[in-house]
Coordinates of C-alpha atoms and ligand atoms in Angstrom, one line a residue:
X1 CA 25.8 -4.6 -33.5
X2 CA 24.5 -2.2 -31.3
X3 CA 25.8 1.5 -30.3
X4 CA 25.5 2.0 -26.4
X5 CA 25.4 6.0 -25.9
X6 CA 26.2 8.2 -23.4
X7 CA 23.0 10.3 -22.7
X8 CA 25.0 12.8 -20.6
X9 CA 27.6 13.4 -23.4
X10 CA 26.0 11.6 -26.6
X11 CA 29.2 10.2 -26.9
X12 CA 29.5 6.3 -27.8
X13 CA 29.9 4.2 -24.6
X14 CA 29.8 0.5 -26.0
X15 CA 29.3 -1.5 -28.8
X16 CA 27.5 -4.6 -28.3
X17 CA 26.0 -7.5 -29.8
X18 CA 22.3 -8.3 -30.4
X19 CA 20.6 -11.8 -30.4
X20 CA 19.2 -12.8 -33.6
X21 CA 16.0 -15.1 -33.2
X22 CA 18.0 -18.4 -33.7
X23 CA 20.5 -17.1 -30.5
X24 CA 16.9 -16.5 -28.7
X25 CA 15.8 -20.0 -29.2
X26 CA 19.1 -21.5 -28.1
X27 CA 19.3 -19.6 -24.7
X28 CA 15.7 -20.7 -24.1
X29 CA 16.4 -24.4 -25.0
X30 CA 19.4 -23.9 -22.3
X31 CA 17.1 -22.5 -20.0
X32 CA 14.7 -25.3 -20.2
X33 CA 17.4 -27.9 -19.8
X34 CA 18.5 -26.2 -17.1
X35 CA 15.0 -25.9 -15.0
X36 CA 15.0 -29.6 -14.3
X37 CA 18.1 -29.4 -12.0
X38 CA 17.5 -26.3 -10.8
X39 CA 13.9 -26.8 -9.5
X40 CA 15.3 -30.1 -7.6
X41 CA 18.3 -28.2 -5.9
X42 CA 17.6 -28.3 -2.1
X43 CA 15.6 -25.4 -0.9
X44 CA 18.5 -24.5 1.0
X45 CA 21.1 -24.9 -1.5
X46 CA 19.2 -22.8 -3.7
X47 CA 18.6 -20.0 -1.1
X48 CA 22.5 -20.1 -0.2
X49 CA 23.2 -19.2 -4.1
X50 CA 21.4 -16.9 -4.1
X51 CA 22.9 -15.3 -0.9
X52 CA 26.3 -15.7 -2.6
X53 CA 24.6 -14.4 -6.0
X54 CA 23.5 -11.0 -3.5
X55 CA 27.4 -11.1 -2.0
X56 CA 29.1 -11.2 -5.1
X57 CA 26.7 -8.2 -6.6
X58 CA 27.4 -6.7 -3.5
X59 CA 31.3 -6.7 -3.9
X60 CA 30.8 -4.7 -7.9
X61 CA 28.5 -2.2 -6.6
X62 CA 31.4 0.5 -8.0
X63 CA 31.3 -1.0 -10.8
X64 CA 27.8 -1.6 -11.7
X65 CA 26.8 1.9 -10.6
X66 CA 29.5 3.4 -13.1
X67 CA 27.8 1.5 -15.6
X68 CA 24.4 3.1 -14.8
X69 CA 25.5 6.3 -14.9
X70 CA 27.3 6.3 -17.9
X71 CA 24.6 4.5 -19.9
X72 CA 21.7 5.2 -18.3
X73 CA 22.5 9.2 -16.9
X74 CA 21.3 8.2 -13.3
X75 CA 22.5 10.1 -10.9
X76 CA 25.3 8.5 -8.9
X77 CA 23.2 8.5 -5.7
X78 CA 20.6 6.4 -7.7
X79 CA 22.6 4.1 -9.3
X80 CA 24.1 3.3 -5.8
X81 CA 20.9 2.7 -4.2
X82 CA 19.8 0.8 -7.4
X83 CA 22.8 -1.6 -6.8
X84 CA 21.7 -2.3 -3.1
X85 CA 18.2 -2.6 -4.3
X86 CA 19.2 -6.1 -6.4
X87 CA 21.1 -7.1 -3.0
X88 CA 18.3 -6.5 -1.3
X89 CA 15.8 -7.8 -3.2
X90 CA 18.0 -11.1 -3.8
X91 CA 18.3 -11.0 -0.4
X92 CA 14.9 -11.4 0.8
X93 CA 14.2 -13.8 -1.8
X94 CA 16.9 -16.1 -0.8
X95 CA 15.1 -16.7 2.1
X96 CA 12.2 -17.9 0.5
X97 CA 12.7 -21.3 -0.8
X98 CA 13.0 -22.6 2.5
X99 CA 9.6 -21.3 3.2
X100 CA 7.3 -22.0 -0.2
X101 CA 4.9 -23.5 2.3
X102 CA 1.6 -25.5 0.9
X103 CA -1.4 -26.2 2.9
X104 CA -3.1 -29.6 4.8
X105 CA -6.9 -28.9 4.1
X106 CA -9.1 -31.4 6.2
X107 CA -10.7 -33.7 4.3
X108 CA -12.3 -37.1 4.9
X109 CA -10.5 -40.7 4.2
X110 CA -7.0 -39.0 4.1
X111 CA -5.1 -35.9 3.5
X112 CA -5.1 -33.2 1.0
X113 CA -2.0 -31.0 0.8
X114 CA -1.0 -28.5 -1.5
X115 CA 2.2 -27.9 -3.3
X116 CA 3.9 -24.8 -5.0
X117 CA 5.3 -26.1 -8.3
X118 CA 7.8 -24.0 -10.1
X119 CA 6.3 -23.0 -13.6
X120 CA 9.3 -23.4 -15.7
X121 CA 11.5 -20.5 -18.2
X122 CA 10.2 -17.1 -16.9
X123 CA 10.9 -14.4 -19.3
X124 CA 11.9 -11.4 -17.6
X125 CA 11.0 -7.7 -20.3
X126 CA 12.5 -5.0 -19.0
X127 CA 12.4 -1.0 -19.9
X128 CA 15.8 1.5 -19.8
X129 CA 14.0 3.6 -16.9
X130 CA 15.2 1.5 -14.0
X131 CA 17.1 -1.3 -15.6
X132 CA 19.0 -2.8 -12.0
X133 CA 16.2 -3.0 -10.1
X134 CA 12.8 -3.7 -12.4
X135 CA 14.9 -7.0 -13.8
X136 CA 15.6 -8.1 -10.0
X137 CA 11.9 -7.8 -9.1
X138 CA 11.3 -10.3 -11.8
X139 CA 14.5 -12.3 -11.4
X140 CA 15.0 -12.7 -7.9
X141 CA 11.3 -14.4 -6.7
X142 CA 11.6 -16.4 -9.9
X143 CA 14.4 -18.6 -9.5
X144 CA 13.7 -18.6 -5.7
X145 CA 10.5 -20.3 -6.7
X146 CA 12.7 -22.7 -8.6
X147 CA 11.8 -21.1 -12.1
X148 CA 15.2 -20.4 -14.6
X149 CA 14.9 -16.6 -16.3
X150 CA 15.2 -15.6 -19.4
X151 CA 16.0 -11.8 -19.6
X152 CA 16.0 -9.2 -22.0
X153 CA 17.0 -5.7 -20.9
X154 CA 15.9 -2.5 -23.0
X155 CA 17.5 -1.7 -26.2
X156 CA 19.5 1.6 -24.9
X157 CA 20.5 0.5 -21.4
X158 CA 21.8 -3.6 -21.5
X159 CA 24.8 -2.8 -19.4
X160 CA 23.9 -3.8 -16.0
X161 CA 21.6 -6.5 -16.9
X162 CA 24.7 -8.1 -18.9
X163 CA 26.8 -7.6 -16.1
X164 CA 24.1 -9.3 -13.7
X165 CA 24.3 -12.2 -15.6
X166 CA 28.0 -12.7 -15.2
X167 CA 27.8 -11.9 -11.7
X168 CA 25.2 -14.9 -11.3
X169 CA 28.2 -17.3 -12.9
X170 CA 30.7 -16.1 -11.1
X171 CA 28.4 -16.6 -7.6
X172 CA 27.6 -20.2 -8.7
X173 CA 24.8 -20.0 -10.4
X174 CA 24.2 -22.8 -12.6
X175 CA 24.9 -22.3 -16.3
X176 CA 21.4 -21.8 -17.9
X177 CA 19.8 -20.7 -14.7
X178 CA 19.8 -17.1 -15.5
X179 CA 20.5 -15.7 -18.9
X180 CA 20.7 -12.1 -20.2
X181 CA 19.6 -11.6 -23.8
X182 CA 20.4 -8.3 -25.2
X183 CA 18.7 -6.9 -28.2
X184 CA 15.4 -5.8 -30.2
X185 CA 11.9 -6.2 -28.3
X186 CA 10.1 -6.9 -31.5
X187 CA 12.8 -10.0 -32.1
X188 CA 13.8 -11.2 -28.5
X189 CA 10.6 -10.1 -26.4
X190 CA 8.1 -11.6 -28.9
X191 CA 9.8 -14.5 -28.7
X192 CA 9.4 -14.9 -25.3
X193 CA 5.3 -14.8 -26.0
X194 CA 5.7 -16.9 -28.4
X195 CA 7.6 -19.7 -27.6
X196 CA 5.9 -22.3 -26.1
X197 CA 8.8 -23.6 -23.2
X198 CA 8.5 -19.4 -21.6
X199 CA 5.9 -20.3 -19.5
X200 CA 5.0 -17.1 -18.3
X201 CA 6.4 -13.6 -19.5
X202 CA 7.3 -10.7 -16.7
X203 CA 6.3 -7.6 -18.8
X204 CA 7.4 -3.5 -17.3
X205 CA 7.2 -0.6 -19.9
X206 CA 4.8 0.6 -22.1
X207 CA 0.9 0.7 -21.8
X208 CA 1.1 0.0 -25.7
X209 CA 3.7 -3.2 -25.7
X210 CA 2.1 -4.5 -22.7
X211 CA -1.4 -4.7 -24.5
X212 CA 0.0 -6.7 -27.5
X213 CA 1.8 -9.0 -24.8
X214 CA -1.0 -9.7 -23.1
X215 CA -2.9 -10.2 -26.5
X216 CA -0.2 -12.7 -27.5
X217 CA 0.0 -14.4 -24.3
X218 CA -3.0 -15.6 -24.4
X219 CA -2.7 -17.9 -27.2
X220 CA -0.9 -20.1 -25.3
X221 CA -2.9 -19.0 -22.0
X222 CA 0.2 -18.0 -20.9
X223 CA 0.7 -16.0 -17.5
X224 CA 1.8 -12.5 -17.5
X225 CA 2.5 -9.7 -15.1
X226 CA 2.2 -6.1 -16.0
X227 CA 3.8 -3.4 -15.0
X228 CA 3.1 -0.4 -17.2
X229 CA 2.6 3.4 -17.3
X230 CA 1.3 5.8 -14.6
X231 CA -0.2 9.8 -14.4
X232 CA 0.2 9.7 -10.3
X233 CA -1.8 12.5 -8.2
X234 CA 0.4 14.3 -5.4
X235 CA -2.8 15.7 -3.7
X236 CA -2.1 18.1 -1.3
X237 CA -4.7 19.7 1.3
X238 CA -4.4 22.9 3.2
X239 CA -4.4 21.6 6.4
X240 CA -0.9 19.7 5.3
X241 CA 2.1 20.6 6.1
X242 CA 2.8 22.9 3.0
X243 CA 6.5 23.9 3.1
X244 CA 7.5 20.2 3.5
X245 CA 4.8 19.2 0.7
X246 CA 6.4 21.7 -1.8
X247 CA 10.4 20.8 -0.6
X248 CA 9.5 17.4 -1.2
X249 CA 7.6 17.5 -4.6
X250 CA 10.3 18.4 -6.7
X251 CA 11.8 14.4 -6.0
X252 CA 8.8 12.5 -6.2
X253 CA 8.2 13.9 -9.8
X254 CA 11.6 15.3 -11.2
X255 CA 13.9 11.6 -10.0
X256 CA 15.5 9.8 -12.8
X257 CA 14.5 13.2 -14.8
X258 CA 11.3 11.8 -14.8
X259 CA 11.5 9.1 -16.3
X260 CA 9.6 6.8 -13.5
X261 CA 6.4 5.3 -13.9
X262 CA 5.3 6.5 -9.9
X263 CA 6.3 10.4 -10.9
X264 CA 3.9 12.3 -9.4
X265 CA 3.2 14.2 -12.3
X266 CA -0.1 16.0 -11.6
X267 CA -0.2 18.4 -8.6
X268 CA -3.5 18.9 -7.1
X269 CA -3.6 21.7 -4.5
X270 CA -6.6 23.0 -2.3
X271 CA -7.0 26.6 -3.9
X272 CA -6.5 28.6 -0.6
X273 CA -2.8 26.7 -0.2
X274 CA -2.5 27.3 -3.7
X275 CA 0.0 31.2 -3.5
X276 CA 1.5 29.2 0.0
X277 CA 2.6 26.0 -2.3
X278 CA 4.0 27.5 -5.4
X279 CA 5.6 30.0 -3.4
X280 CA 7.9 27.3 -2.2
X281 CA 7.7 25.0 -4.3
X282 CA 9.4 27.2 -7.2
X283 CA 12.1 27.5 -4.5
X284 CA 12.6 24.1 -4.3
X285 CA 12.1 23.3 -8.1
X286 CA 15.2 25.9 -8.4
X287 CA 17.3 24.2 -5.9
X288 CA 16.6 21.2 -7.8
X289 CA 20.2 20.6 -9.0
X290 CA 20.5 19.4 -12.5
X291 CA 24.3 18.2 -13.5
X292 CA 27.0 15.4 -14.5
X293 CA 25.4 12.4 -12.9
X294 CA 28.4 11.4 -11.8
X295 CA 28.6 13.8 -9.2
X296 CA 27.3 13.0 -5.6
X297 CA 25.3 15.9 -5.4
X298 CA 23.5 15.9 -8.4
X299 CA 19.4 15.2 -7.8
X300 CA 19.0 14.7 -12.0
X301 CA 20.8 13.5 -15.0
X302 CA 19.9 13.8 -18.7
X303 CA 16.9 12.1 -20.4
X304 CA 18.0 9.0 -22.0
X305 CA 17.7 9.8 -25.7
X306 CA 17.1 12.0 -28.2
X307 CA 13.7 10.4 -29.2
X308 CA 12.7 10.6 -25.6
X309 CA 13.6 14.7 -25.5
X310 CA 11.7 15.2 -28.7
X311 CA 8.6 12.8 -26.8
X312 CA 9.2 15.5 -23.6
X313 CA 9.4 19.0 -25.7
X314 CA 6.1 18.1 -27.2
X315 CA 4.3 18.9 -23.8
X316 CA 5.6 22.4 -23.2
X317 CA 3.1 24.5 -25.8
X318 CA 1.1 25.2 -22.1
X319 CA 1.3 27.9 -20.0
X320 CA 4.6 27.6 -17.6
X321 CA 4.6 28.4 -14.1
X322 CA 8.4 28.3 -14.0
X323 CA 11.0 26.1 -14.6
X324 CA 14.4 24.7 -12.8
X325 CA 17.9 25.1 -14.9
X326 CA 19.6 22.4 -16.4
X327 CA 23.2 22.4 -18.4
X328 CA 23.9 23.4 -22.1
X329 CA 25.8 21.5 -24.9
X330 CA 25.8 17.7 -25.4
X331 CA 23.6 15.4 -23.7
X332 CA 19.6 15.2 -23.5
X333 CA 19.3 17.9 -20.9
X334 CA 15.7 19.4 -19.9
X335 CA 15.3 21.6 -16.9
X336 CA 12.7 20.8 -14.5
X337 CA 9.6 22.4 -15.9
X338 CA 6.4 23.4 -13.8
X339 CA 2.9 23.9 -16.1
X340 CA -0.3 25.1 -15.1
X341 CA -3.1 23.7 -17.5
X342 CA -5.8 25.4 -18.3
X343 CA -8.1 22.6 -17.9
X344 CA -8.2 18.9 -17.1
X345 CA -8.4 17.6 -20.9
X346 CA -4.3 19.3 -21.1
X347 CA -2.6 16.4 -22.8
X348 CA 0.2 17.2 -20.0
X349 CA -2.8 16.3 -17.6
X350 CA -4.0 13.4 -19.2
X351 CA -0.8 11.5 -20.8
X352 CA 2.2 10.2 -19.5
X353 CA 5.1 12.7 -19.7
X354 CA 8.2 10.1 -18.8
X355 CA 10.2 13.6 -18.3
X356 CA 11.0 16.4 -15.8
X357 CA 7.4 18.1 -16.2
X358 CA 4.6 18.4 -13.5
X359 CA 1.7 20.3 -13.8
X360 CA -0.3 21.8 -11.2
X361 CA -4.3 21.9 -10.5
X362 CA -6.2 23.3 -8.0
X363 CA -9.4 21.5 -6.2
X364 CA -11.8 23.1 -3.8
X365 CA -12.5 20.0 -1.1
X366 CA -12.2 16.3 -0.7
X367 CA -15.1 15.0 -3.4
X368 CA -13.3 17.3 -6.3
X369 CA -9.7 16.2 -5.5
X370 CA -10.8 12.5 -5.4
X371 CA -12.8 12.9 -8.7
X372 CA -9.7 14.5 -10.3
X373 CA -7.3 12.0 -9.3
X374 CA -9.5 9.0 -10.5
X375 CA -9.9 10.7 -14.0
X376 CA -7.2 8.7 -15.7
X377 CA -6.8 5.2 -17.2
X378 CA -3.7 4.5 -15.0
X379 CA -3.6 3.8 -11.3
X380 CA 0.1 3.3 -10.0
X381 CA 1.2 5.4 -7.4
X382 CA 0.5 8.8 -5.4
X383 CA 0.8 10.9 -2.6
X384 CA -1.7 12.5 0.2
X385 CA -0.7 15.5 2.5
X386 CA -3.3 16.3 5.1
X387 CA -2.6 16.6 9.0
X388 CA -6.3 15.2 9.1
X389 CA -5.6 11.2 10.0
X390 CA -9.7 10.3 8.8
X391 CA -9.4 12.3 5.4
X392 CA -6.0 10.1 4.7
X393 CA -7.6 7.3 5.7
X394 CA -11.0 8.1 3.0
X395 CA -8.7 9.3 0.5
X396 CA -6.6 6.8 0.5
X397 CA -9.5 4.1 0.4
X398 CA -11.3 5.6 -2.6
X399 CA -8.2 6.6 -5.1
X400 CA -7.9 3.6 -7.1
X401 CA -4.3 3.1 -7.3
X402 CA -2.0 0.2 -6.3
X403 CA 0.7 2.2 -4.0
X404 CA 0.0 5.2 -1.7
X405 CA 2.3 7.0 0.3
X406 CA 0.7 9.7 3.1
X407 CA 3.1 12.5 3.9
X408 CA 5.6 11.7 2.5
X409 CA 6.6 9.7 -1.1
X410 CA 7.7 6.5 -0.7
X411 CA 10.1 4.9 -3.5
X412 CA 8.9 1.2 -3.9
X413 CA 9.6 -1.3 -1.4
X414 CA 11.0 -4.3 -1.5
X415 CA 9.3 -6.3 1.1
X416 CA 5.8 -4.9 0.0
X417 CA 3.4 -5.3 -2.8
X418 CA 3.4 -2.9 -5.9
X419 CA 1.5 -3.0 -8.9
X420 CA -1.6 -0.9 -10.5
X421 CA -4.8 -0.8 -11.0
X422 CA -6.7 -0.1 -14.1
X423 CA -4.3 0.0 -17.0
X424 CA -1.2 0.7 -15.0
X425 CA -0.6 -3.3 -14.8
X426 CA -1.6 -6.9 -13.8
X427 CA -0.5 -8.5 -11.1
X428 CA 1.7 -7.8 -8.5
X429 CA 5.4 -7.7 -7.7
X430 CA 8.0 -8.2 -4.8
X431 CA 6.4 -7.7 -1.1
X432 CA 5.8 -11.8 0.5
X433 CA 3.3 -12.7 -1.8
X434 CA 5.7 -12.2 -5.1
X435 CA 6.0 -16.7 -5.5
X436 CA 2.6 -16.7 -6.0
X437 CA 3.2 -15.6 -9.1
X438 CA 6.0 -17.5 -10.5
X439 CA 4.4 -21.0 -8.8
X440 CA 1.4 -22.7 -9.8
X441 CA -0.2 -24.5 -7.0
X442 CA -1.3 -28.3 -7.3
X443 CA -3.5 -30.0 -5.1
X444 CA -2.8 -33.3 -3.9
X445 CA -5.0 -35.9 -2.1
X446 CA -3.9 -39.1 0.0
X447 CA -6.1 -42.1 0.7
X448 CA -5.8 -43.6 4.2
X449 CA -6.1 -46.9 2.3
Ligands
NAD1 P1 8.6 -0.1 -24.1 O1 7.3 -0.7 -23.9 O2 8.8 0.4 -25.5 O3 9.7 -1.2 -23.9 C1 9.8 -2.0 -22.8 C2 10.5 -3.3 -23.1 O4 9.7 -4.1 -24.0 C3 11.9 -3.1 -23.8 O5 12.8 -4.1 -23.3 C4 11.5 -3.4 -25.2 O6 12.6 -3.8 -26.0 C5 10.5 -4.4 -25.1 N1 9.6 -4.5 -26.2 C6 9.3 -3.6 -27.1 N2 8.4 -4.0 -28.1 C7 8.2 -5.3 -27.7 C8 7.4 -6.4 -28.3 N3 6.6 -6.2 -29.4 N4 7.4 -7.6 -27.7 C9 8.1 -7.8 -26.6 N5 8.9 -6.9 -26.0 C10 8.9 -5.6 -26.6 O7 8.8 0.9 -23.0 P2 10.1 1.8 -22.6 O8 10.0 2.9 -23.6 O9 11.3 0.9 -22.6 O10 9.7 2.2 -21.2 C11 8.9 3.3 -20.9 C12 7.5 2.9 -20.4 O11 7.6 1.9 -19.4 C13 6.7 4.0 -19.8 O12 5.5 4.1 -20.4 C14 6.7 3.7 -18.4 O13 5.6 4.1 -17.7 C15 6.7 2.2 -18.4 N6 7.2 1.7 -17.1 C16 6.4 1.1 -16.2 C17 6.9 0.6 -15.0 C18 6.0 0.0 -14.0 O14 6.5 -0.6 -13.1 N7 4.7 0.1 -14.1 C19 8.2 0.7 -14.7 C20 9.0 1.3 -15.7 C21 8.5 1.7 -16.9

């Protein structure tokens, strides 16, 4: 048994059930049993479900959202646009069957076509930051490819992902199609890279896990997508425009408290915009309003856990700029925190916070705040502010980083490609190339004889 807490009021939410490694093995033999039906339903039939499957999500966004916020602290304004992000993304998938289009490559004496084969149980690993929508980007192209999904949510935030899954019954899903597995990475996730009918394993969370995932995966020369950590740049020049850079930078960093592998967690601002920017932005970081989660106007909730808090205080022994406010008493509450390292070695510089804590760096011109961005082992996300349409344009080219956003910080989307560079991931997710990676593509030639 398991104790789900509330990270706004450490008060017990739910007790729930883990998986033991012989529960694991069941729900994958089900799964497997259940991929040859599934991958034979008519592409339209199988979009249709999964229309209904976005419909019926659709019709519990209340309730899914009041989940989220009471395991997970989101804000309520998160958790709602989290629910419509599994519509959505179930949504543009559902269209996809109907289109998994091969190719007719001329060659002589016949034809050669090309086919995009389902590749079987997918198991779908995914962390407590953004549990709603991080398990639809795996589950949603993957049994639109034809593909049945295995799925364990993070130890501290199963809630949605367990609801999910009976949603998916209740919209006609077959049994076995899509399972939820609740429970211990080291039991249920491991099994997934072991077991030899999990033909590929869909990986989000730790740098760290997803090393020893991709280690294990390739026993078996098993596929695998990453999706791991990030230390984004928001790079601002002077020639932006600086009062809506700072009003803006407190969200791209300090949403979900943090706790978001795209935070743009390292300032870098052209020195003579340097008084201009943290002028306002300490405005903004202040307006920043920290509260229940459940209330509409609250931007940030709680960090999720205790351990996580602990993780976060360990950055603050450098010099603060200023900070936000944030409520006393129960809960994992951190106000929004601004540093100013003295150099860039600053752990807070270097490492991945996964908290409410930016800190800020100045650059002189376009070479230094290149080099400075591309001085990490990540490459996720970021942003550029510059009026200058050429410099966006030569930054954006030579920051190696899988998602940019220019003026402005874009949240992912799901009808384009995200993913990272370096050891931020593998692979890409959603966007209209997303089957490619749950198909494998066979070849196929036809004599005229
Ligand atoms: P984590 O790596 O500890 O756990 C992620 C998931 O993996 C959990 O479900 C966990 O139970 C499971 N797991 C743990 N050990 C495992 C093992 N040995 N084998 C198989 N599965 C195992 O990460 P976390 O603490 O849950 O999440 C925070 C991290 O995730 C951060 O570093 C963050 O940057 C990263 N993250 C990345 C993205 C992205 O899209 N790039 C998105 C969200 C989070």
């Amino acid at each position: 048994m398991y104790d789900v807490i509330n990270p706004a009021t450490e008060k017990l939410f739910k007790t729930i059930e883990h998986l033991d490694l012989a529960g694991t093995d069941a729900v994958i033999a089900k799964a497997e049993m259940a991929f040859d039906s599934w991958r034979h339903v008519a592409p339209g039939d199988r979009g249709k479900m999964l229309r209904r499957f976005a419909e019926v999500v659709a019709e519990h966004k209340e309730e899914l959202a009041q989940l989220e916020i009471a395991n997970s602290g989101h804000t309520r304004g998160n958790a709602l646009w989290e629910v419509d992000n599994v519509v959505n993304v179930l949504t543009y998938y559902s269209a996809a069957p109907e289109r998994l289009f091969g190719r007719q490559i001329p060659v002589p004496g016949g034809i050669d076509v090309t086919f995009k084969e389902p590749l079987g149980v997918i198991g779908v690993i995914v962390p407590w930051n953004f549990p709603m929508p991080i398990a639809g980007w795996g589950f949603a192209p993957a049994l639109a490819a034809g593909n049945t999904v295995v799925l364990k949510p993070a130890e501290y935030t199963p809630l949605t992902a367990m609801k999910l899954g009976e949603l998916a019954l209740i919209a006609g899903i077959p049994e076995g199609v899509f399972n939820v597995l609740p429970g211990k990475g080291s039991v249920i996730g491991a099994r997934f890279v072991t077991h030899p009918a999990v033909r590929k394993v869909v990986f989000t969370g730790s740098t760290e896990v997803g090393k020893s995932i991709m280690a294990g995966c390739a026993d078996q020369v098993k596929r695998v997508t990453l999706e791991l950590g990030g230390k984004s740049s928001n790079i601002i020049f002077a020639d932006a425009d600086i009062a809506k850079a700072a009003a803006t930078a407190p969200g791209s960093v300090f949403d979900n408290a943090g706790q978001d592998c795209c935070a743009r967690s390292r300032i870098l601002i052209q020195k003579s915009a340097f008084d201009k920017f943290m002028e306002h932005f300490e405005v903004a970081v202040k307006k920043f309003r920290v509260e229940d989660p459940s209330l509409a106007t609250a931007d940030m909730g709680p960090l999720i856990s205790k351990k996580q808090f602990d993780s976060v205080q360990t950055f603050l022994d450098e010099p603060v700029a200023f900070t936000g406010s944030a409520p006393s008493g129960d809960g994992y509450w951190m106000a929004p925190t601004v540093l100013l390292p003295k150099n860039t070695q600053a752990r807070s510089w270097r490492e991945e916070v996964f908290g409410p804590v930016v800190s800020v760096m100045t650059f002189e011109d376009e070479a230094e705040a290149i080099a400075m961005a591309n001085d990490s082992e990540y490459g996720l996300s970021g942003s550029i502010w510059t009026r200058d349409v050429g410099r966006a344009l030569r930054v954006s080219r030579a920051i190696e980083t899988g998602n940019l956003s220019v003026n402005s910080h874009s949240s992912v989307r799901f009808w384009t490609p995200f993913g990272g560079f370096k050891q931020s991931g593998l692979g890409r997710e959603l966007g209209p190339d997303a089957l490619d990676s749950f198909t494998e593509v066979k070849n196929v030639f036809i004599s005229n004889d």
